[in-house]
Amino acid sequence: MWGMTSSSSPSNPFNPQRPANIPQCTGEEHCADRAQQIHFGTDLGGLIASIPTLLGFPPCESLIAIGLSSRDMDSPSRLKVGPLVRIDIGDPTIDDMADAIADNACAPTMDSDLSYGKAAVGQVILVAVAADSDTANHSLQIALDALHSRGVSTVLAVYTPTIATGEPWIDVLSGDTGTIGNVESNPVRDIATLNRARVMQDREEMEQWLD
């Protein structure tokens, strides 16, 4: 069994640009104090439902890699979520995605519970979002091979046609199935709403907002 935890803060760690009214963390201790822990347990549907908030927009025709790392050496089955890497489905830069995850896996962690030099990312969950399942499965297989060749273990490789409440997902590795949790109301979205973080309608709106 494994469980997942996400640290959520008012600023989006995956978006280097942020509104001026969102304060910047000024140090590791300060950031840790501001972070709010969200426990997903083994609720994969809940984790998938949080992806639009974590990215800042609901991804479509996308391949997403979710890094997982041990929270502490005494409880290796308790995993922390992050980083997230997203590319377009079928994008030839899958190798770049795998490199980014592998580089993070080799980087020294700043987590006070772990020793420097330990792997920051031990495992990965892949999520393919696409209308065409064949295209999604092809991208998942390429990503699986790319990550494996870099020594990164993929624990789940999930396909879903869209990230929306109640939509089905299937793990192509095990055949396990389930449904996506509430995209509009979940712990990650609730914290984002309280902190006035904006989730865009789509990627195009996000790009316009960042310009």
PDB file of C-alpha atoms in Angstrom:
ATOM      1  CA  MET A   1       0.000   0.000   0.000  1.00  0.00           C
ATOM      2  CA  TRP A   2       1.136   3.535  -0.583  1.00  0.00           C
ATOM      3  CA  GLY A   3      -0.249   6.932   0.250  1.00  0.00           C
ATOM      4  CA  MET A   4       0.178  10.362  -1.280  1.00  0.00           C
ATOM      5  CA  THR A   5       0.513  13.787   0.277  1.00  0.00           C
ATOM      6  CA  SER A   6       0.635  17.158  -1.430  1.00  0.00           C
ATOM      7  CA  SER A   7       1.996  20.389  -0.005  1.00  0.00           C
ATOM      8  CA  SER A   8      -0.133  23.301  -1.170  1.00  0.00           C
ATOM      9  CA  SER A   9       0.736  26.973  -0.801  1.00  0.00           C
ATOM     10  CA  PRO A  10      -0.812  30.229  -2.071  1.00  0.00           C
ATOM     11  CA  SER A  11       1.668  30.486  -4.936  1.00  0.00           C
ATOM     12  CA  ASN A  12       1.794  27.920  -7.721  1.00  0.00           C
ATOM     13  CA  PRO A  13       5.177  26.133  -7.556  1.00  0.00           C
ATOM     14  CA  PHE A  14       4.876  25.012 -11.164  1.00  0.00           C
ATOM     15  CA  ASN A  15       4.344  28.508 -12.557  1.00  0.00           C
ATOM     16  CA  PRO A  16       7.339  30.848 -12.262  1.00  0.00           C
ATOM     17  CA  GLN A  17       5.135  33.871 -12.929  1.00  0.00           C
ATOM     18  CA  ARG A  18       2.721  34.899 -10.183  1.00  0.00           C
ATOM     19  CA  PRO A  19       0.450  37.864  -9.496  1.00  0.00           C
ATOM     20  CA  ALA A  20       2.088  40.653  -7.502  1.00  0.00           C
ATOM     21  CA  ASN A  21      -0.453  40.286  -4.669  1.00  0.00           C
ATOM     22  CA  ILE A  22       0.736  36.752  -3.858  1.00  0.00           C
ATOM     23  CA  PRO A  23       3.638  36.961  -1.367  1.00  0.00           C
ATOM     24  CA  GLN A  24       6.861  35.124  -2.116  1.00  0.00           C
ATOM     25  CA  CYS A  25       8.249  32.650   0.421  1.00  0.00           C
ATOM     26  CA  THR A  26      11.513  34.047   1.748  1.00  0.00           C
ATOM     27  CA  GLY A  27      13.114  30.919   3.126  1.00  0.00           C
ATOM     28  CA  GLU A  28      12.742  27.179   3.579  1.00  0.00           C
ATOM     29  CA  GLU A  29      11.354  27.460   7.124  1.00  0.00           C
ATOM     30  CA  HIS A  30       8.932  30.223   6.119  1.00  0.00           C
ATOM     31  CA  CYS A  31       7.719  28.238   3.099  1.00  0.00           C
ATOM     32  CA  ALA A  32       7.271  25.118   5.209  1.00  0.00           C
ATOM     33  CA  ASP A  33       5.145  27.069   7.678  1.00  0.00           C
ATOM     34  CA  ARG A  34       2.939  28.367   4.863  1.00  0.00           C
ATOM     35  CA  ALA A  35       2.530  24.996   3.201  1.00  0.00           C
ATOM     36  CA  GLN A  36      -0.660  23.088   3.920  1.00  0.00           C
ATOM     37  CA  GLN A  37      -0.571  19.307   3.886  1.00  0.00           C
ATOM     38  CA  ILE A  38      -3.200  17.449   1.857  1.00  0.00           C
ATOM     39  CA  HIS A  39      -3.433  13.697   2.282  1.00  0.00           C
ATOM     40  CA  PHE A  40      -4.730  11.762  -0.727  1.00  0.00           C
ATOM     41  CA  GLY A  41      -4.125   8.355   0.793  1.00  0.00           C
ATOM     42  CA  THR A  42      -4.541   5.892  -2.064  1.00  0.00           C
ATOM     43  CA  ASP A  43      -7.251   7.994  -3.741  1.00  0.00           C
ATOM     44  CA  LEU A  44      -5.932   8.191  -7.306  1.00  0.00           C
ATOM     45  CA  GLY A  45      -9.219   9.703  -8.495  1.00  0.00           C
ATOM     46  CA  GLY A  46      -8.733  12.520  -6.002  1.00  0.00           C
ATOM     47  CA  LEU A  47      -5.161  13.107  -7.139  1.00  0.00           C
ATOM     48  CA  ILE A  48      -6.218  13.285 -10.796  1.00  0.00           C
ATOM     49  CA  ALA A  49      -9.011  15.701  -9.872  1.00  0.00           C
ATOM     50  CA  SER A  50      -6.419  18.050  -8.365  1.00  0.00           C
ATOM     51  CA  ILE A  51      -4.306  18.246 -11.541  1.00  0.00           C
ATOM     52  CA  PRO A  52      -6.176  21.235 -13.092  1.00  0.00           C
ATOM     53  CA  THR A  53      -5.576  23.249  -9.928  1.00  0.00           C
ATOM     54  CA  LEU A  54      -1.933  22.191  -9.661  1.00  0.00           C
ATOM     55  CA  LEU A  55      -1.288  23.128 -13.291  1.00  0.00           C
ATOM     56  CA  GLY A  56      -3.504  26.208 -13.274  1.00  0.00           C
ATOM     57  CA  PHE A  57      -5.733  24.924 -16.084  1.00  0.00           C
ATOM     58  CA  PRO A  58      -7.508  21.666 -17.034  1.00  0.00           C
ATOM     59  CA  PRO A  59      -5.184  19.799 -19.403  1.00  0.00           C
ATOM     60  CA  CYS A  60      -6.483  18.142 -22.543  1.00  0.00           C
ATOM     61  CA  GLU A  61      -4.548  16.100 -25.100  1.00  0.00           C
ATOM     62  CA  SER A  62      -1.758  16.013 -22.552  1.00  0.00           C
ATOM     63  CA  LEU A  63       0.753  13.653 -20.989  1.00  0.00           C
ATOM     64  CA  ILE A  64       1.482  14.437 -17.344  1.00  0.00           C
ATOM     65  CA  ALA A  65       4.212  13.005 -15.147  1.00  0.00           C
ATOM     66  CA  ILE A  66       3.669  13.260 -11.390  1.00  0.00           C
ATOM     67  CA  GLY A  67       6.778  12.725  -9.305  1.00  0.00           C
ATOM     68  CA  LEU A  68       6.521  10.883  -5.987  1.00  0.00           C
ATOM     69  CA  SER A  69       9.121  10.936  -3.228  1.00  0.00           C
ATOM     70  CA  SER A  70       9.294   9.413   0.250  1.00  0.00           C
ATOM     71  CA  ARG A  71       8.280  11.807   3.020  1.00  0.00           C
ATOM     72  CA  ASP A  72      10.693  10.213   5.467  1.00  0.00           C
ATOM     73  CA  MET A  73      13.014   7.251   5.597  1.00  0.00           C
ATOM     74  CA  ASP A  74      10.992   5.527   8.349  1.00  0.00           C
ATOM     75  CA  SER A  75       7.806   5.480   6.250  1.00  0.00           C
ATOM     76  CA  PRO A  76       8.901   4.833   2.658  1.00  0.00           C
ATOM     77  CA  SER A  77       5.336   3.948   1.647  1.00  0.00           C
ATOM     78  CA  ARG A  78       4.169   7.510   2.423  1.00  0.00           C
ATOM     79  CA  LEU A  79       4.854   9.503  -0.701  1.00  0.00           C
ATOM     80  CA  LYS A  80       4.931  13.229  -1.390  1.00  0.00           C
ATOM     81  CA  VAL A  81       3.550  14.562  -4.683  1.00  0.00           C
ATOM     82  CA  GLY A  82       5.685  16.708  -6.985  1.00  0.00           C
ATOM     83  CA  PRO A  83       7.001  17.842  -9.331  1.00  0.00           C
ATOM     84  CA  LEU A  84       4.456  17.840 -12.167  1.00  0.00           C
ATOM     85  CA  VAL A  85       5.588  17.926 -15.791  1.00  0.00           C
ATOM     86  CA  ARG A  86       3.104  18.327 -18.677  1.00  0.00           C
ATOM     87  CA  ILE A  87       3.609  18.041 -22.425  1.00  0.00           C
ATOM     88  CA  ASP A  88       1.236  17.772 -25.366  1.00  0.00           C
ATOM     89  CA  ILE A  89       0.142  14.232 -26.144  1.00  0.00           C
ATOM     90  CA  GLY A  90       2.264  12.800 -28.936  1.00  0.00           C
ATOM     91  CA  ASP A  91       4.872  15.530 -28.448  1.00  0.00           C
ATOM     92  CA  PRO A  92       8.344  14.310 -29.452  1.00  0.00           C
ATOM     93  CA  THR A  93       9.769  15.937 -26.321  1.00  0.00           C
ATOM     94  CA  ILE A  94       8.815  12.945 -24.156  1.00  0.00           C
ATOM     95  CA  ASP A  95      12.550  12.390 -23.714  1.00  0.00           C
ATOM     96  CA  ASP A  96      12.832  15.919 -22.321  1.00  0.00           C
ATOM     97  CA  MET A  97      10.044  15.113 -19.845  1.00  0.00           C
ATOM     98  CA  ALA A  98      11.866  11.960 -18.792  1.00  0.00           C
ATOM     99  CA  ASP A  99      15.114  13.926 -18.442  1.00  0.00           C
ATOM    100  CA  ALA A 100      13.395  16.503 -16.216  1.00  0.00           C
ATOM    101  CA  ILE A 101      12.025  13.786 -13.934  1.00  0.00           C
ATOM    102  CA  ALA A 102      15.332  11.892 -13.894  1.00  0.00           C
ATOM    103  CA  ASP A 103      17.291  15.084 -13.145  1.00  0.00           C
ATOM    104  CA  ASN A 104      14.958  15.754 -10.227  1.00  0.00           C
ATOM    105  CA  ALA A 105      15.463  12.189  -9.033  1.00  0.00           C
ATOM    106  CA  CYS A 106      19.201  12.753  -8.846  1.00  0.00           C
ATOM    107  CA  ALA A 107      19.045  16.200  -7.257  1.00  0.00           C
ATOM    108  CA  PRO A 108      19.727  16.639  -3.517  1.00  0.00           C
ATOM    109  CA  THR A 109      16.478  17.174  -1.633  1.00  0.00           C
ATOM    110  CA  MET A 110      15.806  20.139   0.647  1.00  0.00           C
ATOM    111  CA  ASP A 111      13.359  18.116   2.770  1.00  0.00           C
ATOM    112  CA  SER A 112      14.512  18.288   6.380  1.00  0.00           C
ATOM    113  CA  ASP A 113      13.328  14.701   6.937  1.00  0.00           C
ATOM    114  CA  LEU A 114      15.767  13.347   4.345  1.00  0.00           C
ATOM    115  CA  SER A 115      19.515  13.431   4.011  1.00  0.00           C
ATOM    116  CA  TYR A 116      21.200  15.416   1.263  1.00  0.00           C
ATOM    117  CA  GLY A 117      21.977  13.278  -1.747  1.00  0.00           C
ATOM    118  CA  LYS A 118      18.878  11.102  -1.412  1.00  0.00           C
ATOM    119  CA  ALA A 119      16.670  10.853  -4.487  1.00  0.00           C
ATOM    120  CA  ALA A 120      14.084  13.618  -4.605  1.00  0.00           C
ATOM    121  CA  VAL A 121      11.825  11.578  -6.878  1.00  0.00           C
ATOM    122  CA  GLY A 122      11.642   7.830  -6.448  1.00  0.00           C
ATOM    123  CA  GLN A 123       8.575   6.967  -8.503  1.00  0.00           C
ATOM    124  CA  VAL A 124       6.302   8.484 -11.093  1.00  0.00           C
ATOM    125  CA  ILE A 125       2.612   8.366 -11.987  1.00  0.00           C
ATOM    126  CA  LEU A 126       1.867   8.969 -15.662  1.00  0.00           C
ATOM    127  CA  VAL A 127      -1.500  10.370 -16.711  1.00  0.00           C
ATOM    128  CA  ALA A 128      -2.476  10.512 -20.380  1.00  0.00           C
ATOM    129  CA  VAL A 129      -5.473  12.714 -21.210  1.00  0.00           C
ATOM    130  CA  ALA A 130      -6.696  12.264 -24.773  1.00  0.00           C
ATOM    131  CA  ALA A 131      -9.861  11.620 -26.723  1.00  0.00           C
ATOM    132  CA  ASP A 132      -8.178   8.790 -28.643  1.00  0.00           C
ATOM    133  CA  SER A 133      -7.100   5.901 -26.409  1.00  0.00           C
ATOM    134  CA  ASP A 134      -4.637   4.506 -28.965  1.00  0.00           C
ATOM    135  CA  THR A 135      -2.768   7.808 -29.090  1.00  0.00           C
ATOM    136  CA  ALA A 136      -2.733   7.946 -25.285  1.00  0.00           C
ATOM    137  CA  ASN A 137      -1.504   4.367 -24.924  1.00  0.00           C
ATOM    138  CA  HIS A 138       1.249   4.966 -27.497  1.00  0.00           C
ATOM    139  CA  SER A 139       2.475   8.043 -25.614  1.00  0.00           C
ATOM    140  CA  LEU A 140       2.316   6.179 -22.301  1.00  0.00           C
ATOM    141  CA  GLN A 141       4.448   3.352 -23.680  1.00  0.00           C
ATOM    142  CA  ILE A 142       7.085   5.736 -25.025  1.00  0.00           C
ATOM    143  CA  ALA A 143       7.176   7.558 -21.684  1.00  0.00           C
ATOM    144  CA  LEU A 144       7.393   4.279 -19.751  1.00  0.00           C
ATOM    145  CA  ASP A 145      10.383   3.183 -21.831  1.00  0.00           C
ATOM    146  CA  ALA A 146      12.050   6.594 -21.534  1.00  0.00           C
ATOM    147  CA  LEU A 147      11.665   6.702 -17.754  1.00  0.00           C
ATOM    148  CA  HIS A 148      12.771   3.083 -17.338  1.00  0.00           C
ATOM    149  CA  SER A 149      15.928   3.739 -19.358  1.00  0.00           C
ATOM    150  CA  ARG A 150      16.743   6.546 -16.912  1.00  0.00           C
ATOM    151  CA  GLY A 151      16.194   4.385 -13.843  1.00  0.00           C
ATOM    152  CA  VAL A 152      12.875   5.955 -12.825  1.00  0.00           C
ATOM    153  CA  SER A 153      10.109   3.574 -11.737  1.00  0.00           C
ATOM    154  CA  THR A 154       6.536   4.182 -12.986  1.00  0.00           C
ATOM    155  CA  VAL A 155       3.990   2.902 -10.469  1.00  0.00           C
ATOM    156  CA  LEU A 156       0.854   3.827 -12.455  1.00  0.00           C
ATOM    157  CA  ALA A 157       0.233   4.683 -16.100  1.00  0.00           C
ATOM    158  CA  VAL A 158      -3.272   6.054 -16.283  1.00  0.00           C
ATOM    159  CA  TYR A 159      -5.464   6.888 -19.249  1.00  0.00           C
ATOM    160  CA  THR A 160      -8.559   9.093 -19.103  1.00  0.00           C
ATOM    161  CA  PRO A 161     -10.341  10.813 -22.002  1.00  0.00           C
ATOM    162  CA  THR A 162     -10.778  14.015 -19.997  1.00  0.00           C
ATOM    163  CA  ILE A 163     -10.180  15.295 -16.472  1.00  0.00           C
ATOM    164  CA  ALA A 164     -13.718  15.939 -15.316  1.00  0.00           C
ATOM    165  CA  THR A 165     -15.734  14.888 -12.295  1.00  0.00           C
ATOM    166  CA  GLY A 166     -16.879  11.280 -12.543  1.00  0.00           C
ATOM    167  CA  GLU A 167     -14.916  10.468 -15.706  1.00  0.00           C
ATOM    168  CA  PRO A 168     -13.394   6.976 -15.792  1.00  0.00           C
ATOM    169  CA  TRP A 169      -9.694   6.248 -15.581  1.00  0.00           C
ATOM    170  CA  ILE A 170      -7.798   3.023 -16.199  1.00  0.00           C
ATOM    171  CA  ASP A 171      -4.293   2.016 -15.206  1.00  0.00           C
ATOM    172  CA  VAL A 172      -2.888   0.373 -18.333  1.00  0.00           C
ATOM    173  CA  LEU A 173      -0.270  -1.461 -16.263  1.00  0.00           C
ATOM    174  CA  SER A 174      -2.594  -3.278 -13.865  1.00  0.00           C
ATOM    175  CA  GLY A 175      -6.013  -2.903 -15.465  1.00  0.00           C
ATOM    176  CA  ASP A 176      -7.357  -1.204 -12.334  1.00  0.00           C
ATOM    177  CA  THR A 177     -10.156   1.282 -12.967  1.00  0.00           C
ATOM    178  CA  GLY A 178     -11.891   4.068 -11.115  1.00  0.00           C
ATOM    179  CA  THR A 179     -13.500   7.457 -11.510  1.00  0.00           C
ATOM    180  CA  ILE A 180     -12.107  10.963 -11.136  1.00  0.00           C
ATOM    181  CA  GLY A 181     -13.060  12.861  -8.009  1.00  0.00           C
ATOM    182  CA  ASN A 182     -14.735  16.247  -7.842  1.00  0.00           C
ATOM    183  CA  VAL A 183     -12.630  18.633  -9.940  1.00  0.00           C
ATOM    184  CA  GLU A 184     -14.444  21.754  -8.729  1.00  0.00           C
ATOM    185  CA  SER A 185     -14.451  20.900  -5.023  1.00  0.00           C
ATOM    186  CA  ASN A 186     -11.476  19.073  -3.548  1.00  0.00           C
ATOM    187  CA  PRO A 187      -8.857  19.924  -0.901  1.00  0.00           C
ATOM    188  CA  VAL A 188      -6.369  21.377  -3.391  1.00  0.00           C
ATOM    189  CA  ARG A 189      -9.015  23.491  -5.165  1.00  0.00           C
ATOM    190  CA  ASP A 190     -10.479  24.629  -1.841  1.00  0.00           C
ATOM    191  CA  ILE A 191      -7.097  25.886  -0.618  1.00  0.00           C
ATOM    192  CA  ALA A 192      -6.466  27.578  -3.967  1.00  0.00           C
ATOM    193  CA  THR A 193      -9.861  29.296  -3.757  1.00  0.00           C
ATOM    194  CA  LEU A 194      -9.225  30.511  -0.218  1.00  0.00           C
ATOM    195  CA  ASN A 195      -5.927  31.980  -1.379  1.00  0.00           C
ATOM    196  CA  ARG A 196      -7.548  33.540  -4.462  1.00  0.00           C
ATOM    197  CA  ALA A 197      -5.488  31.451  -6.857  1.00  0.00           C
ATOM    198  CA  ARG A 198      -7.009  31.467 -10.303  1.00  0.00           C
ATOM    199  CA  VAL A 199      -7.614  28.311 -12.354  1.00  0.00           C
ATOM    200  CA  MET A 200      -7.920  29.133 -16.036  1.00  0.00           C
ATOM    201  CA  GLN A 201     -10.520  27.651 -18.375  1.00  0.00           C
ATOM    202  CA  ASP A 202      -7.858  26.185 -20.658  1.00  0.00           C
ATOM    203  CA  ARG A 203      -4.219  26.400 -21.644  1.00  0.00           C
ATOM    204  CA  GLU A 204      -4.862  29.200 -24.129  1.00  0.00           C
ATOM    205  CA  GLU A 205      -6.300  31.421 -21.402  1.00  0.00           C
ATOM    206  CA  MET A 206      -3.287  30.638 -19.218  1.00  0.00           C
ATOM    207  CA  GLU A 207      -0.891  31.650 -22.008  1.00  0.00           C
ATOM    208  CA  GLN A 208      -2.777  34.895 -22.614  1.00  0.00           C
ATOM    209  CA  TRP A 209      -2.730  35.684 -18.887  1.00  0.00           C
ATOM    210  CA  LEU A 210       1.030  35.086 -18.716  1.00  0.00           C
ATOM    211  CA  ASP A 211       1.786  37.284 -21.754  1.00  0.00           C
TER     212      ASP A 211
END
